[in-house]
C-alpha positions in Angstrom: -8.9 -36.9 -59.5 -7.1 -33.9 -58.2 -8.6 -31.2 -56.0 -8.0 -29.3 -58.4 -9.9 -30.5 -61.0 -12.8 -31.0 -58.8 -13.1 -27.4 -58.5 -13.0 -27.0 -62.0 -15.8 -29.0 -62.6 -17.7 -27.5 -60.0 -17.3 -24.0 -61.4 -18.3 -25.4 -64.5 -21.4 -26.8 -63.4 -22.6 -23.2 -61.5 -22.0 -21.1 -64.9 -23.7 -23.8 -66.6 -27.4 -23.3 -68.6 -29.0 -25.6 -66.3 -27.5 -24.2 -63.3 -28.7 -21.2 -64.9 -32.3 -22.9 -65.5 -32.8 -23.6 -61.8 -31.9 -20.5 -60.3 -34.6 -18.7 -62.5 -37.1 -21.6 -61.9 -36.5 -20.7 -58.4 -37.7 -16.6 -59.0 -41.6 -15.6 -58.0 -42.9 -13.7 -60.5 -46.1 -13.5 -58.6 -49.6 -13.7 -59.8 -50.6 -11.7 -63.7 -53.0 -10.5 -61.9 -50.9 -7.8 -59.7 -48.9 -6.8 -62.7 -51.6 -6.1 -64.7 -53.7 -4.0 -62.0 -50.1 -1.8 -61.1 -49.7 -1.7 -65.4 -53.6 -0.2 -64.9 -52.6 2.0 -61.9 -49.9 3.6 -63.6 -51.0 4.4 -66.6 -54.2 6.1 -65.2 -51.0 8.0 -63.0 -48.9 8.9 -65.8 -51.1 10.2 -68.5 -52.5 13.1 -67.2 -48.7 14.3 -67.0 -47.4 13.0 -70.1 -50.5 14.8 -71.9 -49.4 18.0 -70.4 -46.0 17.6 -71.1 -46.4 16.8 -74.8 -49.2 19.5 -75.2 -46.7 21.9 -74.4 -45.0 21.0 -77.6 -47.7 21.6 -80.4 -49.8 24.4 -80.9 -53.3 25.7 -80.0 -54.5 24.2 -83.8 -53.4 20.8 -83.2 -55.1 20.6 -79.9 -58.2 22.1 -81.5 -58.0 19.4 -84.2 -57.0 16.5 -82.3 -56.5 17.2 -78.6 -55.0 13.3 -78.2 -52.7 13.3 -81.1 -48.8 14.0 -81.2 -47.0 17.2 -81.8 -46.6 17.5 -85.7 -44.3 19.0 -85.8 -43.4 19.8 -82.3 -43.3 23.1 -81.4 -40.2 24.6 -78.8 -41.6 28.1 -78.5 -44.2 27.7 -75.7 -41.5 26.4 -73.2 -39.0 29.3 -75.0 -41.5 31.6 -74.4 -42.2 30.8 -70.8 -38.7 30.0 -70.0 -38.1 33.4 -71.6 -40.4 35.2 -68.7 -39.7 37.0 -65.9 -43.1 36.0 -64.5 -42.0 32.2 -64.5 -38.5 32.6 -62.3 -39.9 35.2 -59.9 -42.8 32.4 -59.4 -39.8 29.6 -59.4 -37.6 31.7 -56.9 -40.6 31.9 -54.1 -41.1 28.4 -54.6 -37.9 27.8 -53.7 -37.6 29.7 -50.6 -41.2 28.9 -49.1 -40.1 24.8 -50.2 -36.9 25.6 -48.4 -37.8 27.9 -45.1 -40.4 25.1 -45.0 -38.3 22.1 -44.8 -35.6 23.6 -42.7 -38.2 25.0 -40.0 -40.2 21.2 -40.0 -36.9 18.8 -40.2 -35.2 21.1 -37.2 -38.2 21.6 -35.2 -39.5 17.8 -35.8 -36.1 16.1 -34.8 -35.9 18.2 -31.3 -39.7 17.4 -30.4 -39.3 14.2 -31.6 -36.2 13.5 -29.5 -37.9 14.6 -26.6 -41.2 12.3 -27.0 -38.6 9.4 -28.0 -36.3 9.2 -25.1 -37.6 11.1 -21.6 -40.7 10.3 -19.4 -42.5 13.1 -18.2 -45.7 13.8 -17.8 -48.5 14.4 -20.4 -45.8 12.9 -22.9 -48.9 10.5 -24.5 -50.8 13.3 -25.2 -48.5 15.3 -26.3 -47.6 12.5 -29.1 -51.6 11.9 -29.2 -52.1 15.7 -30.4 -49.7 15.9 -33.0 -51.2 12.3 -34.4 -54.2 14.6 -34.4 -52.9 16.5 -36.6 -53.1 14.4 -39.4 -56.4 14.7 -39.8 -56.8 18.5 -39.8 -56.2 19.3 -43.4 -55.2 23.2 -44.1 -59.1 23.8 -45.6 -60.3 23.0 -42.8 -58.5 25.8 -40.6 -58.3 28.1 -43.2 -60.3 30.8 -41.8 -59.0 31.2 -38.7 -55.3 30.6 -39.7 -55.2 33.9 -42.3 -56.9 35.8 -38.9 -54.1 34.9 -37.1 -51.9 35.8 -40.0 -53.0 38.9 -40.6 -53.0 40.0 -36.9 -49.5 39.1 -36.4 -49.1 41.1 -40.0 -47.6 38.6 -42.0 -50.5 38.7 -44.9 -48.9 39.3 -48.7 -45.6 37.9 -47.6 -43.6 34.7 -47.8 -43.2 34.0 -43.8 -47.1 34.3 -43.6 -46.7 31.1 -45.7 -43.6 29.3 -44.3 -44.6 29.5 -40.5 -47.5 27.7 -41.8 -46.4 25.1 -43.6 -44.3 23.8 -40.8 -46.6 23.9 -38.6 -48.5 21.7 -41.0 -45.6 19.6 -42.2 -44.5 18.6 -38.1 -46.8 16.1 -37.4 -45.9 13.9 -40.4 -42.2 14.5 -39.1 -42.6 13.6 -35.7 -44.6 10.3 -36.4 -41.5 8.9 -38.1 -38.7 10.5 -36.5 -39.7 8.7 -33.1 -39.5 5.6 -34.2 -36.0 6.1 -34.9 -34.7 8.0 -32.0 -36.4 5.6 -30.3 -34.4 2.8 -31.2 -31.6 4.2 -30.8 -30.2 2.2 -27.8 -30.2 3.8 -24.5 -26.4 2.4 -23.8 -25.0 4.2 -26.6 -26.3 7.5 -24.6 -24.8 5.9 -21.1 -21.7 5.6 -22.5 -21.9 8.8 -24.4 -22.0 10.4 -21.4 -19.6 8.4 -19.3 -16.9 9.7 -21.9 -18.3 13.2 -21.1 -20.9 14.1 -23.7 -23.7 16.4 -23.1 -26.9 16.1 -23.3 -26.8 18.2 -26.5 -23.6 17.1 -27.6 -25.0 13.3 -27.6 -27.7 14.6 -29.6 -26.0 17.0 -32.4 -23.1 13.8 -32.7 -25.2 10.7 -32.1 -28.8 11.0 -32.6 -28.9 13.2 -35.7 -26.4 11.1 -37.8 -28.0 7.8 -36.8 -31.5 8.7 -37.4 -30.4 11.0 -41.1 -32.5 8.3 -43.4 -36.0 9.6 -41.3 -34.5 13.3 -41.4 -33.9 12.8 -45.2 -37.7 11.5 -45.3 -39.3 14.3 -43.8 -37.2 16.7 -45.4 -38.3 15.5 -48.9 -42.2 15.3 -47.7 -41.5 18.7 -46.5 -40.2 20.1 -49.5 -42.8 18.6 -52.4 -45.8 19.8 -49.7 -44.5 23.4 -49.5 -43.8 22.9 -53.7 -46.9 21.9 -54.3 -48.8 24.1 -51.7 -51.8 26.2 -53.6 -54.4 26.5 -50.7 -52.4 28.8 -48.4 -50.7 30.8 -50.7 -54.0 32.0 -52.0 -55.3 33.4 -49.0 -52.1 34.5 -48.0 -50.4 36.7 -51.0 -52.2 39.1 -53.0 -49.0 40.3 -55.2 -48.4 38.8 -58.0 -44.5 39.6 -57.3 -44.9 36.6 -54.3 -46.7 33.9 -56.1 -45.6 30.7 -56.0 -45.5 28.4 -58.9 -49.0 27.1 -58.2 -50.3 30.6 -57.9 -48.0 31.5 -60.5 -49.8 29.1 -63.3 -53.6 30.1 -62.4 -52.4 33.9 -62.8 -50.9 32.7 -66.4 -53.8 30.7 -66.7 -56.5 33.4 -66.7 -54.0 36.0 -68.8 -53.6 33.1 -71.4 -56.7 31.4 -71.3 -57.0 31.4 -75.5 -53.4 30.0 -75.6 -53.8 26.4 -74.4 -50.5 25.3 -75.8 -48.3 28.0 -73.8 -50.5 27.3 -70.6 -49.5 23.3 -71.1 -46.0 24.4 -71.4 -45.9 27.0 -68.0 -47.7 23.5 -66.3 -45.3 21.1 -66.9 -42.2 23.5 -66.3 -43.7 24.2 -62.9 -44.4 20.8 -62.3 -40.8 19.2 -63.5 -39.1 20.3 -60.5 -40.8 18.7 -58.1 -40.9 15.9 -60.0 -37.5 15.3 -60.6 -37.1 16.0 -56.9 -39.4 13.3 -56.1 -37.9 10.7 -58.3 -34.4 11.1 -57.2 -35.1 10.5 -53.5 -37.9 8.1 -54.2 -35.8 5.3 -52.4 -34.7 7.5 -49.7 -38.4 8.4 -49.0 -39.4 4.6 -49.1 -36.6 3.5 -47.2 -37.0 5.8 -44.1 -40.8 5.2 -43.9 -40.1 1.6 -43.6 -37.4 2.0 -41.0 -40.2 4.2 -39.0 -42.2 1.4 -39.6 -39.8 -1.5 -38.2 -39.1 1.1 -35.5 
C-alpha cells in the first residue's frame, strides 16, 4: 500500500460520521441545571426591556385593554413623534458630551495614576491604591450633599462640567483597579531596554505602555461611557434647565408632561435607552476580555 493511499484513508476516516460521533461525545454540555437557571436569569433581564420596546409600538387603548398583549396593529407614530422632537436630541446631544468629557477625563486620568501605582515605589503608594479601592464603596447618594456644595461654590451648578468633573472622579477608581494589573505586567526589561535605545520616561509610556495595556483602556472607557449615559442622580441636583438635561432627566421631564400618554412615554424610554445598549452589546467582549486580563494580572 502506497503512502499515498494511506493518507487517503486516513482523511477519510477524520471526515467520517463516526469520527464526527466522537468528537461531539467528547463536548460538555454541562449540567440542565445551569442552563435552565441562566434561561430563568435572562428572561427576568430581558423582559422589562422588550415590554418597553414593544409598548412603544401600540397605543394608550391597547395597553388599557391588555397591557401584556402585542401591538395590533403596531403603531410607528410614538417613536415618529419623539424622534420628531427637539426635546429628544437636545437631551441626546448632552448625553453625549457628559458620556464623552466623562470617559475621556477617567481613561486619561486613570492610565497616568495607574502607571504610577504600577511601576514606581515610593512612599504611601499602598495607601494611595488603598483609597481609591475605597472608593468603590462610596456610591454618589451617599456624597450627594456635600458634592453639589462644592459644585455650586466653585459655580459650576446648571451646567454640563458641574456633571463631567464628577463623574470622573467617580468613574477613576473602577479605572485604576484594572489598569494596574496591566501596566503592571508589563515587564520591567521592555522599559530597560526602552531606555537604553534612548526613550523617555514619557516617551516609553505614550509608545509602550499605552498600546500594550489598550484592551483595559478600552474596558474602562466603555464602563466610563454607559455610567456617565446612564447617570440620573447627579444630573438632578446639578441642572435645573431643561435645555441641559440628559436623557435620563430628559425622560422624567417627558414623563410628567405626558403622563396620560403611556404609549409615547414607552417610545421616548426605549429610544433613550437603545444607545447605550447597542453600545454595550458591541463591546460586550472587549469589556469581558480586559476584566479578565486585570484579573490574570
Amino acid at each position: 500500500m502506497s503512502a499515498e493511499t494511506l493518507n487517503t484513508r486516513v482523511a477519510i476516516r477524520a471526515i467520517s460520521p463516526k469520527g464526527r460521533r466522537t468528537r461531539e461525545a467528547d463536548v460538555k454540555w454541562g449540567s440542565p441545571a445551569v442552563y435552565l437557571v441562566a434561561l430563568v436569569l435572562i428572561t427576568i433581564c430581558i423582559t422589562p426591556v422588550l415590554y418597553v420596546i414593544i409598548g412603544g409600538f401600540r397605543t394608550n387603548s391597547q395597553i388599557t385593554l391588555d397591557p401584556s398583549g402585542f401591538p395590533s396593529p403596531w403603531q410607528l407614530g410614538n417613536y415618529g413623534d419623539v424622534l420628531a422632537s427637539s426635546e429628544f436630541w437636545t437631551a441626546m446631544l448632552n448625553s453625549t458630551i457628559s458620556a464623552a468629557g466623562t470617559t475621556a477625563g477617567a481613561v486619561v486620568l486613570g492610565v497616568m495614576a495607574s502607571y504610577v501605582l504600577a511601576r514606581y515605589e515610593f512612599a504611601g503608594r499602598g495607601v494611595m491604591y488603598a483609597l481609591f479601592a475605597a472608593g468603590l464603596m462610596f456610591p454618589v447618594t451617599v456624597a450627594i450633599t456635600p458634592l453639589y456644595i462644592l459644585i455650586r461654590n466653585l459655580g459650576l451648578v446648571n451646567s454640563l462640567a458641574g456633571i463631567i468633573l464628577p463623574q470622573i472622579a467617580f468613574a477613576l477608581p473602577t479605572t485604576i483597579i484594572i489598569l494596574v494589573p496591566f501596566l503592571r505586567a508589563i515587564p520591567k526589561e521592555l522599559e530597560e531596554a526602552a531606555s537604553i535605545d534612548g526613550a523617555s520616561r514619557l516617551g516609553f509610556f505614550w509608545r509602550m505602555v499605552v498600546p500594550l495595556s489598550l484592551p483595559g483602556v478600552i474596558t474602562v472607557g466603555i464602563l466610563a461611557f454607559v455610567g456617565a449615559w446612564n447617570g440620573y442622580m447627579l444630573p438632578l441636583f446639578i441642572l435645573n434647565d431643561q435645555s441641559l438635561f440628559t436623557l435620563p432627566l430628559g425622560v422624567q421631564n417627558f414623563a410628567s408632561q405626558y403622563s396620560v400618554d403611556t404609549a409615547r412615554v414607552l417610545a421616548y424610554t426605549s429610544l433613550s435607552m437603545l444607545p447605550a445598549l447597542v453600545f454595550f452589546s458591541m463591546f460586550e467582549r472587549r469589556i469581558v476580555g480586559g476584566l479578565t486580563g486585570a484579573v490574570k494580572g
